C-alpha positions as a printed NumPy array, in Angstrom:
array([[-151.631,  150.532,   89.661],
       [-154.719,  152.433,   88.76 ],
       [-152.838,  155.735,   88.482],
       [-150.478,  154.841,   85.641],
       [-149.287,  157.528,   83.265],
       [-146.895,  157.628,   80.302],
       [-143.973,  157.495,   82.739],
       [-142.729,  154.044,   83.817],
       [-143.552,  153.056,   87.418],
       [-142.06 ,  150.385,   89.666],
       [-144.07 ,  148.775,   92.446],
       [-143.467,  150.321,   95.85 ],
       [-142.524,  146.905,   97.227],
       [-139.645,  146.432,   94.81 ],
       [-136.413,  146.239,   96.724],
       [-132.921,  147.295,   95.861],
       [-132.119,  143.944,   94.195],
       [-133.077,  145.357,   90.811],
       [-135.348,  142.435,   89.944],
       [-138.587,  144.127,   89.14 ],
       [-141.134,  144.983,   86.518],
       [-142.238,  148.433,   85.461],
       [-145.63 ,  149.454,   84.116],
       [-147.148,  152.453,   82.417],
       [-150.263,  153.513,   80.559],
       [-149.47 ,  154.509,   76.994],
       [-151.746,  155.015,   73.989],
       [-154.707,  153.508,   75.839],
       [-152.845,  150.318,   76.816],
       [-151.016,  149.2  ,   79.94 ],
       [-147.443,  148.174,   79.126],
       [-145.244,  146.042,   81.367],
       [-141.505,  145.475,   80.991],
       [-138.509,  143.991,   82.793],
       [-136.703,  146.803,   84.609],
       [-133.343,  145.038,   84.141],
       [-133.807,  144.801,   80.375],
       [-136.095,  147.665,   79.384],
       [-135.255,  147.356,   75.674],
       [-136.139,  143.64 ,   75.554],
       [-139.789,  144.389,   74.802],
       [-143.076,  144.911,   76.566],
       [-146.26 ,  143.021,   77.281],
       [-149.354,  145.059,   76.5  ],
       [-152.804,  144.777,   78.053],
       [-155.98 ,  146.609,   77.207],
       [-157.53 ,  148.193,   80.279],
       [-160.138,  145.453,   80.984],
       [-157.493,  142.702,   80.699],
       [-155.176,  144.647,   83.035],
       [-157.945,  145.039,   85.608],
       [-158.715,  141.301,   85.442],
       [-155.012,  140.48 ,   85.813],
       [-154.697,  142.728,   88.876],
       [-157.775,  141.156,   90.519],
       [-156.327,  137.676,   89.935],
       [-152.932,  138.777,   91.233],
       [-153.877,  140.875,   94.245],
       [-157.324,  139.793,   95.387],
       [-157.301,  136.093,   94.526],
       [-153.56 ,  135.402,   94.815],
       [-153.604,  133.241,   91.7  ],
       [-149.936,  133.815,   90.885],
       [-148.391,  133.127,   94.288],
       [-145.612,  130.604,   94.369],
       [-146.262,  127.484,   96.459]])
Protein backbone atom coordinates (compact mmCIF):
# COMPACT_ATOMS: atom_id res chain seq x y z
CA UNK A 1 0.00 0.00 0.00
CA UNK A 2 2.65 2.47 -0.93
CA UNK A 3 0.33 4.38 -3.26
CA UNK A 4 -2.26 5.52 -0.71
CA UNK A 5 -4.12 8.77 -1.24
CA UNK A 6 -6.89 10.61 0.62
CA UNK A 7 -9.40 8.12 -0.80
CA UNK A 8 -10.01 4.91 1.18
CA UNK A 9 -8.58 1.73 -0.38
CA UNK A 10 -9.37 -1.93 0.25
CA UNK A 11 -6.80 -4.66 -0.33
CA UNK A 12 -7.13 -6.37 -3.69
CA UNK A 13 -7.40 -9.73 -1.93
CA UNK A 14 -10.50 -8.76 0.02
CA UNK A 15 -13.38 -10.94 -1.01
CA UNK A 16 -17.07 -10.30 -1.22
CA UNK A 17 -17.64 -11.30 2.43
CA UNK A 18 -17.35 -7.67 3.50
CA UNK A 19 -14.86 -8.42 6.27
CA UNK A 20 -12.01 -6.13 5.44
CA UNK A 21 -9.99 -3.12 6.42
CA UNK A 22 -9.52 0.05 4.44
CA UNK A 23 -6.51 2.36 4.47
CA UNK A 24 -5.66 5.81 3.23
CA UNK A 25 -3.00 8.48 3.57
CA UNK A 26 -4.40 11.64 5.10
CA UNK A 27 -2.65 14.67 6.60
CA UNK A 28 0.71 12.89 6.53
CA UNK A 29 -0.56 9.80 8.38
CA UNK A 30 -1.77 6.39 7.26
CA UNK A 31 -5.25 5.67 8.62
CA UNK A 32 -6.81 2.22 8.85
CA UNK A 33 -10.46 1.43 9.58
CA UNK A 34 -12.95 -1.43 9.61
CA UNK A 35 -14.85 -1.39 6.31
CA UNK A 36 -17.97 -2.79 8.02
CA UNK A 37 -18.01 0.00 10.61
CA UNK A 38 -16.28 2.98 9.01
CA UNK A 39 -17.58 5.43 11.64
CA UNK A 40 -16.23 3.36 14.55
CA UNK A 41 -12.85 5.09 14.41
CA UNK A 42 -9.45 4.72 12.83
CA UNK A 43 -5.98 3.61 13.78
CA UNK A 44 -3.32 6.07 12.67
CA UNK A 45 0.32 5.38 11.84
CA UNK A 46 3.07 7.78 10.93
CA UNK A 47 4.80 6.75 7.72
CA UNK A 48 7.83 5.00 9.34
CA UNK A 49 5.56 2.98 11.67
CA UNK A 50 3.35 1.99 8.71
CA UNK A 51 6.37 0.83 6.72
CA UNK A 52 7.60 -1.24 9.69
CA UNK A 53 4.13 -2.75 10.13
CA UNK A 54 3.94 -3.71 6.45
CA UNK A 55 7.40 -5.35 6.56
CA UNK A 56 6.37 -7.37 9.62
CA UNK A 57 3.07 -8.31 8.00
CA UNK A 58 4.13 -9.08 4.44
CA UNK A 59 7.82 -9.96 4.49
CA UNK A 60 8.17 -11.64 7.88
CA UNK A 61 4.63 -13.01 8.28
CA UNK A 62 4.53 -12.00 11.94
CA UNK A 63 0.74 -11.73 12.07
CA UNK A 64 -0.21 -15.03 10.44
CA UNK A 65 -2.59 -17.20 12.36
CA UNK A 66 -1.24 -20.61 13.41
